[in-house]
mmCIF file of C-alpha atoms and ligand atoms in Angstrom:
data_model
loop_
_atom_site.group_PDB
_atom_site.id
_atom_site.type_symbol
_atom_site.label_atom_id
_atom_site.label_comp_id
_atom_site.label_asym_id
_atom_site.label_seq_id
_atom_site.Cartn_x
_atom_site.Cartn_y
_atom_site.Cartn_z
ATOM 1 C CA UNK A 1 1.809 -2.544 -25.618
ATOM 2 C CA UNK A 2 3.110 -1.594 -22.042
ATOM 3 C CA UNK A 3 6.040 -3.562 -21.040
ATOM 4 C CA UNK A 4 5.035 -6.312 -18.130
ATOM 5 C CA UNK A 5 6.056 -4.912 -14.613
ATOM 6 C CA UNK A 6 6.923 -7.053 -11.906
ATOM 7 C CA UNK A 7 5.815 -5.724 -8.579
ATOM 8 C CA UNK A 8 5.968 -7.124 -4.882
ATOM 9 C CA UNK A 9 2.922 -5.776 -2.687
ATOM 10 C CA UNK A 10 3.196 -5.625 1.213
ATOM 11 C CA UNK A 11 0.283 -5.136 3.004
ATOM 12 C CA UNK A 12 -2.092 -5.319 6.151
ATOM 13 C CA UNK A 13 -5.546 -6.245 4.819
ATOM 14 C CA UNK A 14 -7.599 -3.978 5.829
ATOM 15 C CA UNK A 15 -10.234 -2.773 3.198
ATOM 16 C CA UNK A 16 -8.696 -0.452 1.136
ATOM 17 C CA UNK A 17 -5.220 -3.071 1.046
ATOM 18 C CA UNK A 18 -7.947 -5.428 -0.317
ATOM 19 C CA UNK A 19 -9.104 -2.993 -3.504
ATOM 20 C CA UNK A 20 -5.349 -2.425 -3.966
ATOM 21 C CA UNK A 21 -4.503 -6.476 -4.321
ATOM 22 C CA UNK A 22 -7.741 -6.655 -6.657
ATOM 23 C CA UNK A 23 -7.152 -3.790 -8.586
ATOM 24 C CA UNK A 24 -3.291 -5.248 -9.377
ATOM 25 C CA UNK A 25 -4.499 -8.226 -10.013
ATOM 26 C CA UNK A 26 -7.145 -7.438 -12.628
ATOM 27 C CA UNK A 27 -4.064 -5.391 -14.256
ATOM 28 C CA UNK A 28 -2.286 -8.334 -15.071
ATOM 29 C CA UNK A 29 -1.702 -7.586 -18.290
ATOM 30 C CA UNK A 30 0.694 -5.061 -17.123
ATOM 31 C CA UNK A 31 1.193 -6.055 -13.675
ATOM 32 C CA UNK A 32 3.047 -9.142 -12.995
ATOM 33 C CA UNK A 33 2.301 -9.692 -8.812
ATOM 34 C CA UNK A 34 5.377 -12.086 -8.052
ATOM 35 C CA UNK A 35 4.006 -11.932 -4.698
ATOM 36 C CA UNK A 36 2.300 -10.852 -1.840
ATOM 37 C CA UNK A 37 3.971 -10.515 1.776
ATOM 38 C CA UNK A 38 2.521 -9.455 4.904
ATOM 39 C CA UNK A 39 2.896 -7.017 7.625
ATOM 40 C CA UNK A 40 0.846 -6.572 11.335
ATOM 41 C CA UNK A 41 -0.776 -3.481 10.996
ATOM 42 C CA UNK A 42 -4.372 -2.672 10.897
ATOM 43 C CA UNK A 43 -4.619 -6.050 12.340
ATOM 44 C CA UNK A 44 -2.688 -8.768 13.453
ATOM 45 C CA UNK A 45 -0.579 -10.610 11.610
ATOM 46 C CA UNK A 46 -2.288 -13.762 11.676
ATOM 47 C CA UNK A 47 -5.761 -11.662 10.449
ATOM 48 C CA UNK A 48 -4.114 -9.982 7.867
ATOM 49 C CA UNK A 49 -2.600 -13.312 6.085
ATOM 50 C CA UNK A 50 -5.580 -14.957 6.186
ATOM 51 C CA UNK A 51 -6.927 -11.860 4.617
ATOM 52 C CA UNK A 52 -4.786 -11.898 1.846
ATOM 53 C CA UNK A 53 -4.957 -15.111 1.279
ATOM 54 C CA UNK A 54 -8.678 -15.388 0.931
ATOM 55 C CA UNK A 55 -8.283 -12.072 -1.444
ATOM 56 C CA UNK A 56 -6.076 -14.473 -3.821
ATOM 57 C CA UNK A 57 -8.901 -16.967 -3.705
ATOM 58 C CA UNK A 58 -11.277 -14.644 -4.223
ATOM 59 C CA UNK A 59 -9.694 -13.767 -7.353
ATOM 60 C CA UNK A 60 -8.705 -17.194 -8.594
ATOM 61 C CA UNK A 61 -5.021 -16.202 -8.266
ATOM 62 C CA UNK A 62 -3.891 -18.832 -5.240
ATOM 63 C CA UNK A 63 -0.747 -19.393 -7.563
ATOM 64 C CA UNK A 64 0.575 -15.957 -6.363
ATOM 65 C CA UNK A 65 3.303 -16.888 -3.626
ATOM 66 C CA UNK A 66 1.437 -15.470 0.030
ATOM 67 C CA UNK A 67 4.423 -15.123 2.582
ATOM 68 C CA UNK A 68 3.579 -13.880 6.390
ATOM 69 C CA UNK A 69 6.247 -11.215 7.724
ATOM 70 C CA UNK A 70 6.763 -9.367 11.057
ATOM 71 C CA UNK A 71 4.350 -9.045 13.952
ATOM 72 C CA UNK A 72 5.463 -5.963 15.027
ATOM 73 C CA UNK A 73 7.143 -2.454 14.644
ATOM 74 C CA UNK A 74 10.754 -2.366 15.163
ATOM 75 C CA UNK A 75 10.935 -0.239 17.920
ATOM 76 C CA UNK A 76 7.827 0.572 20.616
ATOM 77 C CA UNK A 77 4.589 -0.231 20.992
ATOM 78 C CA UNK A 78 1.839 -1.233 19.200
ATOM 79 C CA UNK A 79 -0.622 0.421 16.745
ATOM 80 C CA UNK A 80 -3.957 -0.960 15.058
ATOM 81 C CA UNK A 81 -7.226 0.049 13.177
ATOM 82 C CA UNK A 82 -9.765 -1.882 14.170
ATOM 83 C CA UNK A 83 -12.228 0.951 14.376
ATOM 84 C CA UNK A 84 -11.969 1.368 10.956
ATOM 85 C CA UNK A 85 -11.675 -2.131 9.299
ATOM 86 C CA UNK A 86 -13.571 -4.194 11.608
ATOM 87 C CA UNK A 87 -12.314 -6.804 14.214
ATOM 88 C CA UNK A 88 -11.065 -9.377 11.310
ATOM 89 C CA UNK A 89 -9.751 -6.703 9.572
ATOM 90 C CA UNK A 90 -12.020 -6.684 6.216
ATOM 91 C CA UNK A 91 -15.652 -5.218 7.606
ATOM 92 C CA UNK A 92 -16.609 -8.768 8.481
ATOM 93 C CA UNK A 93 -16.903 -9.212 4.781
ATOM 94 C CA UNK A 94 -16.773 -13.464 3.800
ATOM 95 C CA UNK A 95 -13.682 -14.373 1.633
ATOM 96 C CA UNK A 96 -13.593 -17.663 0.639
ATOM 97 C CA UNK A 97 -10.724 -19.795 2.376
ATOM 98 C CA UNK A 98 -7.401 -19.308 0.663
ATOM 99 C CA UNK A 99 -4.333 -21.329 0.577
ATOM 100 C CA UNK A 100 -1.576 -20.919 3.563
ATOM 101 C CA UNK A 101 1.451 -18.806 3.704
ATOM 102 C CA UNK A 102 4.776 -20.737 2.428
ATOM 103 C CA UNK A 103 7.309 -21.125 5.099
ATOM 104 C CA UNK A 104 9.573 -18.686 3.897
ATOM 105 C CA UNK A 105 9.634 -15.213 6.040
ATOM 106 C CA UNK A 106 8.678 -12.075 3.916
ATOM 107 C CA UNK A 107 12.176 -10.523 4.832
ATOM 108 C CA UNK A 108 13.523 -13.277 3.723
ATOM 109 C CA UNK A 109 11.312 -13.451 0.572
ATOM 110 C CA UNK A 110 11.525 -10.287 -0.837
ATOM 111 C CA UNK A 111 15.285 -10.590 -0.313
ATOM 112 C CA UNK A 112 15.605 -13.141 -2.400
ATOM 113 C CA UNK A 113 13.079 -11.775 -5.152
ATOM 114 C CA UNK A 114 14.743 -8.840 -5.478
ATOM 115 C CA UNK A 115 17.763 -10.639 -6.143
ATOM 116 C CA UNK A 116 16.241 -12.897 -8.755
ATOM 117 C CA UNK A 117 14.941 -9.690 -10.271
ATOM 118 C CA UNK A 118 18.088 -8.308 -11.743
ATOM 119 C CA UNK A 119 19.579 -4.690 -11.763
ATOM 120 C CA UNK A 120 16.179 -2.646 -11.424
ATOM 121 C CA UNK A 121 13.534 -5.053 -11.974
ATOM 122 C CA UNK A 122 11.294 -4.801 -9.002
ATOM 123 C CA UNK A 123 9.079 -2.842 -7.636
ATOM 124 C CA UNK A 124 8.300 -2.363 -4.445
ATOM 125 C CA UNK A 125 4.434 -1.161 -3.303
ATOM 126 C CA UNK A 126 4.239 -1.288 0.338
ATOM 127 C CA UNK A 127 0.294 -0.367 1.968
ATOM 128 C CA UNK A 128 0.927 -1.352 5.342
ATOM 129 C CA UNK A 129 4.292 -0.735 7.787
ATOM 130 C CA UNK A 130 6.853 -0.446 6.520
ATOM 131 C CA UNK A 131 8.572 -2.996 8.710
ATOM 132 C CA UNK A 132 9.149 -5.716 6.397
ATOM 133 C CA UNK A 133 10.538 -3.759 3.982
ATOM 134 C CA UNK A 134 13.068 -2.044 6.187
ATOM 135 C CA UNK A 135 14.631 -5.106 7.401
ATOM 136 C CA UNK A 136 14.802 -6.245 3.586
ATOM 137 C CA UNK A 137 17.306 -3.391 2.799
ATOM 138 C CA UNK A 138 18.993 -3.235 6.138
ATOM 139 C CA UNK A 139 19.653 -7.240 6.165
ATOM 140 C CA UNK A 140 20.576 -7.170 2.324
ATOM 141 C CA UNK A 141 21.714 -3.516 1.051
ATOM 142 C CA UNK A 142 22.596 -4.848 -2.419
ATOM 143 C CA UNK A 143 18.628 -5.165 -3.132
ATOM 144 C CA UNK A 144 18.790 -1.281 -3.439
ATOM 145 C CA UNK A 145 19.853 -1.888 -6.826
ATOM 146 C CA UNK A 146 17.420 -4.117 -8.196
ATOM 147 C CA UNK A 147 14.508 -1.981 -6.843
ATOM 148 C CA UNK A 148 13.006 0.203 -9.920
ATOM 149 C CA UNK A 149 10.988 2.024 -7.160
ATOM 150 C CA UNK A 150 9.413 2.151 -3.977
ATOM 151 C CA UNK A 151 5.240 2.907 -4.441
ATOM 152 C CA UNK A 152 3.960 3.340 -0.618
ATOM 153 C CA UNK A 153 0.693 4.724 0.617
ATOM 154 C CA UNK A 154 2.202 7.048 3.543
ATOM 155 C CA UNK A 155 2.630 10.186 5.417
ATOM 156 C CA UNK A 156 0.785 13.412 5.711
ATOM 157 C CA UNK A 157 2.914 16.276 3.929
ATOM 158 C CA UNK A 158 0.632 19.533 4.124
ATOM 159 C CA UNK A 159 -2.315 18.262 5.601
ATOM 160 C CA UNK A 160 -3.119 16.521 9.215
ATOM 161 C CA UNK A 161 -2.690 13.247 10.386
ATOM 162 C CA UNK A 162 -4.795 10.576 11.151
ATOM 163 C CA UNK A 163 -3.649 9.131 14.160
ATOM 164 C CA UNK A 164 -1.872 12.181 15.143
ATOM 165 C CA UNK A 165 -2.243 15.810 14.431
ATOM 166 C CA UNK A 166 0.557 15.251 11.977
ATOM 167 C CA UNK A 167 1.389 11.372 11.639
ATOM 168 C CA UNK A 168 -0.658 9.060 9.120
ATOM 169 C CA UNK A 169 -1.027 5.637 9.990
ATOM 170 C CA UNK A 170 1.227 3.815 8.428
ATOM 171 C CA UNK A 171 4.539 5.598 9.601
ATOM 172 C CA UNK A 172 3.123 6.304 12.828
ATOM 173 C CA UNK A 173 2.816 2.544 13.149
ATOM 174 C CA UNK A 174 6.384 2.217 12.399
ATOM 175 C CA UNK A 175 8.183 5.609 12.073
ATOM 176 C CA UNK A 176 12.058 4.074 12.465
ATOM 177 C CA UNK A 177 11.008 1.449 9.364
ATOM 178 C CA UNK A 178 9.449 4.099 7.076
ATOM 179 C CA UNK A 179 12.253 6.301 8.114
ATOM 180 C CA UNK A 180 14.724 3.712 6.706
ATOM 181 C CA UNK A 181 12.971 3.362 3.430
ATOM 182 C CA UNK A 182 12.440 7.159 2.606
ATOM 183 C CA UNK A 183 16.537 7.646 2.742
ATOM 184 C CA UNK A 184 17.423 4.153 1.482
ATOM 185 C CA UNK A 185 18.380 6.142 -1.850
ATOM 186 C CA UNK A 186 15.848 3.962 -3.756
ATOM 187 C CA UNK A 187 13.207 6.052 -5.636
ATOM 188 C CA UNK A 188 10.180 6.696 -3.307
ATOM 189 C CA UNK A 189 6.918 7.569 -4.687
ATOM 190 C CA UNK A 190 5.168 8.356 -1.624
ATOM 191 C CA UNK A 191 0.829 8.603 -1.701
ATOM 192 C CA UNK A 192 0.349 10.698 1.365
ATOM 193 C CA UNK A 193 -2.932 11.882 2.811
ATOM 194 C CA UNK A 194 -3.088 14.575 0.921
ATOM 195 C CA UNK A 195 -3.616 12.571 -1.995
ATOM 196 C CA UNK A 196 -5.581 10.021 -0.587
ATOM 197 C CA UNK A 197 -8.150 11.758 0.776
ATOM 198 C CA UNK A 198 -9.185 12.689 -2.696
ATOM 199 C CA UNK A 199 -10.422 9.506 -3.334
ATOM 200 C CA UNK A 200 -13.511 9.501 -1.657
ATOM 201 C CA UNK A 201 -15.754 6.402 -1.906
ATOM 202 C CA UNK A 202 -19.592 7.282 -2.939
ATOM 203 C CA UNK A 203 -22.566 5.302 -3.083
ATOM 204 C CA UNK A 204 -22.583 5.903 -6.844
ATOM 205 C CA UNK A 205 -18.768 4.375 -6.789
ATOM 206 C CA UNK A 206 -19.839 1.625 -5.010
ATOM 207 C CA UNK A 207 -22.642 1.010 -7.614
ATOM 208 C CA UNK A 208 -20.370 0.870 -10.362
ATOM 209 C CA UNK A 209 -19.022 -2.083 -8.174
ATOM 210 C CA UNK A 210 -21.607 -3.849 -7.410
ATOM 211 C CA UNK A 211 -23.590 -3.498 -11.011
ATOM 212 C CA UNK A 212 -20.349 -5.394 -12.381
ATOM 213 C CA UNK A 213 -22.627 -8.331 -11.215
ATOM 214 C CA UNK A 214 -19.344 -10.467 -10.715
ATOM 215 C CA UNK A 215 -17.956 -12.329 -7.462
ATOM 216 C CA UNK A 216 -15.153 -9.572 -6.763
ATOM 217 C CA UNK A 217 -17.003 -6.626 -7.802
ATOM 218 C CA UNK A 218 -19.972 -7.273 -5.140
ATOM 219 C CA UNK A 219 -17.454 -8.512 -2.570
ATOM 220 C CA UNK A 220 -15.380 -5.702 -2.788
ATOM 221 C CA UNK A 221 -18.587 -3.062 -3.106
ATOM 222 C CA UNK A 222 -19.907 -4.996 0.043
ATOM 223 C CA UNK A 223 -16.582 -4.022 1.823
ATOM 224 C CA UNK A 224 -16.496 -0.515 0.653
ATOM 225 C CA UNK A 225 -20.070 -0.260 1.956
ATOM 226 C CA UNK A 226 -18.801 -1.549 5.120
ATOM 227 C CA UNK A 227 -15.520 0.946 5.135
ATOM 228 C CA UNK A 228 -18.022 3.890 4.711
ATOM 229 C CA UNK A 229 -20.352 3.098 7.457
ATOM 230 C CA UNK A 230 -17.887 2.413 9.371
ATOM 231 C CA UNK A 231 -15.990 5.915 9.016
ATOM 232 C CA UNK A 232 -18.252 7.974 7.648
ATOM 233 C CA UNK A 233 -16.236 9.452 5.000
ATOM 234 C CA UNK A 234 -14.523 6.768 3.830
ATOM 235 C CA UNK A 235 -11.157 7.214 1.410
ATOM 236 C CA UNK A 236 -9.354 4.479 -1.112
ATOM 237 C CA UNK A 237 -5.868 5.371 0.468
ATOM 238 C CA UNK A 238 -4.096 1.766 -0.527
ATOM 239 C CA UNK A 239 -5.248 1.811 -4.453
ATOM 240 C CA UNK A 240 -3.795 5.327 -4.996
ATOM 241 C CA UNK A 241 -0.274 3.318 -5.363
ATOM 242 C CA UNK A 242 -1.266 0.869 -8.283
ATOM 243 C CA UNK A 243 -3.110 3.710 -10.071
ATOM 244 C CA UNK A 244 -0.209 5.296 -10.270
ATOM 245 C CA UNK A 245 1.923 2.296 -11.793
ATOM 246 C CA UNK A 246 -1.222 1.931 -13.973
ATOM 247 C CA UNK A 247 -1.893 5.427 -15.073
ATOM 248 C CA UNK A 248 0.743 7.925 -13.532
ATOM 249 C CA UNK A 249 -0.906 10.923 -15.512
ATOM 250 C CA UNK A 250 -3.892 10.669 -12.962
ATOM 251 C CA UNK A 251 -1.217 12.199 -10.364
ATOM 252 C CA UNK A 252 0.541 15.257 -9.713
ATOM 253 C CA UNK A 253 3.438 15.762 -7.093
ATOM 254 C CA UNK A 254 7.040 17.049 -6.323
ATOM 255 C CA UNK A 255 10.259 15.548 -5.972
ATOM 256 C CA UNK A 256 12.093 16.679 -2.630
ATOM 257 C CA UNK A 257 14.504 15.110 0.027
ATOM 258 C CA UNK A 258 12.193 13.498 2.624
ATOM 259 C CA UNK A 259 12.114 11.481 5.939
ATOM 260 C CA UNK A 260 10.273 10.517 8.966
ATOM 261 C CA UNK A 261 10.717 12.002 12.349
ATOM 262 C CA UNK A 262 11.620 9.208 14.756
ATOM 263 C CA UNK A 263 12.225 11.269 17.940
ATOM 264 C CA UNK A 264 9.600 13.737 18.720
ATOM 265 C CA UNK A 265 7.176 12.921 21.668
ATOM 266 C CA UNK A 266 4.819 15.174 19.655
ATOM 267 C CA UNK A 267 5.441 14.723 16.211
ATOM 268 C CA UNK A 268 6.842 11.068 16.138
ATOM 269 C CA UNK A 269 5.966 9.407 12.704
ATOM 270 C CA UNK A 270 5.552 12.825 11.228
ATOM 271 C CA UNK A 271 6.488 12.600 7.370
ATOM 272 C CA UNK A 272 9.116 15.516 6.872
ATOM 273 C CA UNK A 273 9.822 17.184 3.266
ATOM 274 C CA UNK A 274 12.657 19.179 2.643
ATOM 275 C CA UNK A 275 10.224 21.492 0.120
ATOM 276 C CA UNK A 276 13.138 24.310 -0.218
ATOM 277 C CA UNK A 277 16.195 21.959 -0.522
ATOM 278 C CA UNK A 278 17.797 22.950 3.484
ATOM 279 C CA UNK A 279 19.531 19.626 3.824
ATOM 280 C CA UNK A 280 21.487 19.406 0.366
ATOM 281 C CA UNK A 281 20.132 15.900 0.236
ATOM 282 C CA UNK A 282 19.453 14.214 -3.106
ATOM 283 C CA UNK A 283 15.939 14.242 -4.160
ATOM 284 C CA UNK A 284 14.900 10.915 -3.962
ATOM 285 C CA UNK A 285 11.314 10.943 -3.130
ATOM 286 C CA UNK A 286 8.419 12.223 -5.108
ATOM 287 C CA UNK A 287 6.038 13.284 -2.885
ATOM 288 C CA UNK A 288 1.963 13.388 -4.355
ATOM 289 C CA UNK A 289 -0.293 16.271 -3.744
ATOM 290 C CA UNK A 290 -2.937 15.795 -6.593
ATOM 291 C CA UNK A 291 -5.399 12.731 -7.878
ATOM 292 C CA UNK A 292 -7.842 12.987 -10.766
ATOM 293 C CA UNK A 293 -9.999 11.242 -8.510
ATOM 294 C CA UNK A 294 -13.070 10.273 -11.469
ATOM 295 C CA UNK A 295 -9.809 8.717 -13.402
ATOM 296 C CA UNK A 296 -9.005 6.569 -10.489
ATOM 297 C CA UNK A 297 -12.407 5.402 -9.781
ATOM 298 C CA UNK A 298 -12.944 4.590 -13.624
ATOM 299 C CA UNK A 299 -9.472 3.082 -13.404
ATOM 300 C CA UNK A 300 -10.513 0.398 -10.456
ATOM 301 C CA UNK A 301 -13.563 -0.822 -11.875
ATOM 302 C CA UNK A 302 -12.272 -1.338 -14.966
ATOM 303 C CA UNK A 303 -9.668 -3.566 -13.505
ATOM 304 C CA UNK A 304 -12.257 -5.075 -11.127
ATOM 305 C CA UNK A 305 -14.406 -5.796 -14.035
ATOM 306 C CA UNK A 306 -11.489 -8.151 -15.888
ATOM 307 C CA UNK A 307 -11.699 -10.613 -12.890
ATOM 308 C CA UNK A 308 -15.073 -11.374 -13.647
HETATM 309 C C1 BDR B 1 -3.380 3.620 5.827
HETATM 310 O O1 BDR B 1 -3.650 3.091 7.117
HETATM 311 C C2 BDR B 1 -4.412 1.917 7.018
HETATM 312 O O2 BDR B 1 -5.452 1.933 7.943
HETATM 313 C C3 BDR B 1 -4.893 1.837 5.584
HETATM 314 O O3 BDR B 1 -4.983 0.496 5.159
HETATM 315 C C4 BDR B 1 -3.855 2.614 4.817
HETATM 316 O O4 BDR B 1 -2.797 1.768 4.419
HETATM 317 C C5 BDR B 1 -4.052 4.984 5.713
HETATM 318 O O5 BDR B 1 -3.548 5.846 6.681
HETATM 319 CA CA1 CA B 2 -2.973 -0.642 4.442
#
């Protein structure tokens, strides 16, 4: 049997954060979640807690420590994605009311969990900003070493953007953060867009949902119905990360130096790979190009289907 792996989501519920948190948390066999910290992002902050916390009621899981982190990017202005998740964040989807955030920050939080983790023992799997976990290793550089690896759902390596012609969301939301992260040393494992957009939600996907017949399977198929009328073609972006701590096979990808361009009034938030080794950097980042996408989709409802 697998060996239990501790891992520390971040995220900005938003749909697709929301079949990320389920999926982990029907993996509990293998995933331990020793928490879940939040980031402002494809709503505000306040949204996305409650979010999250009504996800973790949802599931039965309200033991799972909820902390509430920063409200904004380190440096400019704002982004959000209303358009695509819906005012409150989660397709106006009902959650059931969850319990509050503690009173510890999420800086402050995954500081000290990472800490209490020991030499390697966490991982990191940030869907949202990566603001939170920025100031993490920048306030407390020591945590490098008890991070096993950083999973985040980010960037757009060979293929366009979506908020830019070359900047995904979440490092265009907070390009000096991500920047921070992807040459902190740590190993990255970085799901870009290019992975992402294989996972394409269908109405047959959905079904397999909804058929589970169980409280989170037709919640969550009600919010993917939601994500894909509201965009059309609709994508699981968020999920990609815990398939791959579930079932890394699945994926396919390349290890290079990488970072984030923080400078560029054109290209600001633009994930850059150093494909042909130019800046003698250590390749620390494992960038994914490839998704067996019928895997993933088998994966997630077979992890939805153990929180009946
Ligand atoms: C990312 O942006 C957000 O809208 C999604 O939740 C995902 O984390 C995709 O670009
Ligand atoms: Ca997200």
């Amino acid at each position: 049997m697998a060996a239990v792996r501790r891992i520390l989501i971040d995220c900005d519920p938003g749909l697709d954060d929301a079949a990320a948190i389920l999926m982990a948390l029907g993996a509990r066999a293998v995933l331990d979640l020793v928490a879940l910290t939040t980031v402002a992002g494809n709503v505000g902050l306040a949204a996305v807690t409650r979010n999250a916390s009504g996800l973790l009621a949802l599931a039965g899981r309200t033991d799972v420590p909820l902390h509430a982190g920063c409200p904004r990017a380190l440096v400019g202005g704002t982004l959000r994605a209303q358009h695509v998740h819906g005012e409150g964040g989660i397709g106006g989807v009902d959650l059931p009311v969850g319990v509050s955030a503690r009173s510890e920050h999420a800086v402050d939080a995954i500081r000290r969990i990472a800490r209490e983790s020991g030499p390697k023992g966490l991982t990191l799997v940030p869907i949202g900003p990566l603001t939170n976990i920025a100031c993490a290793l920048v306030m407390a550089p020591d945590i490098a070493d008890c991070l096993s690896e950083i999973v985040v759902m980010g960037g757009a390596a060979r293929v366009g953007g979506n908020v830019t012609p070359v900047a995904e969301f979440n490092f265009a939301a907070d390009p000096h953060a991500a920047r921070i992260v992807l040459e902190s040393g740590v190993p990255v494992v970085v799901m870009p867009l290019d992975v992402t957009r294989q996972a394409v939600v269908t109405e047959a996907r959905i079904d397999a949902l909804r058929t589970l017949a169980t409280p989170v399977g037709e919640t969550l198929a009600a919010m993917l119905a939601a994500y894909r009328g509201r965009t059309g073609r609709a994508v699981l972006h968020d999920p990609c990360t815990i398939a791959y701590l579930l079932a890394p096979d699945l994926f396919r990808g390349e290890g290079v130096a990488a970072t984030v361009d923080t400078a560029s009034d054109v290209s600001m938030g633009r994930l850059v790979a150093d494909w042909n080794g130019q800046t003698g950097r250590d390749p620390t980042v494992t960038i994914m190009s490839d998704l067996d996408a019928d895997g993933f989709y088998d994966l997630l409802v077979a992890q939805i289907r153990a929180l009946s």
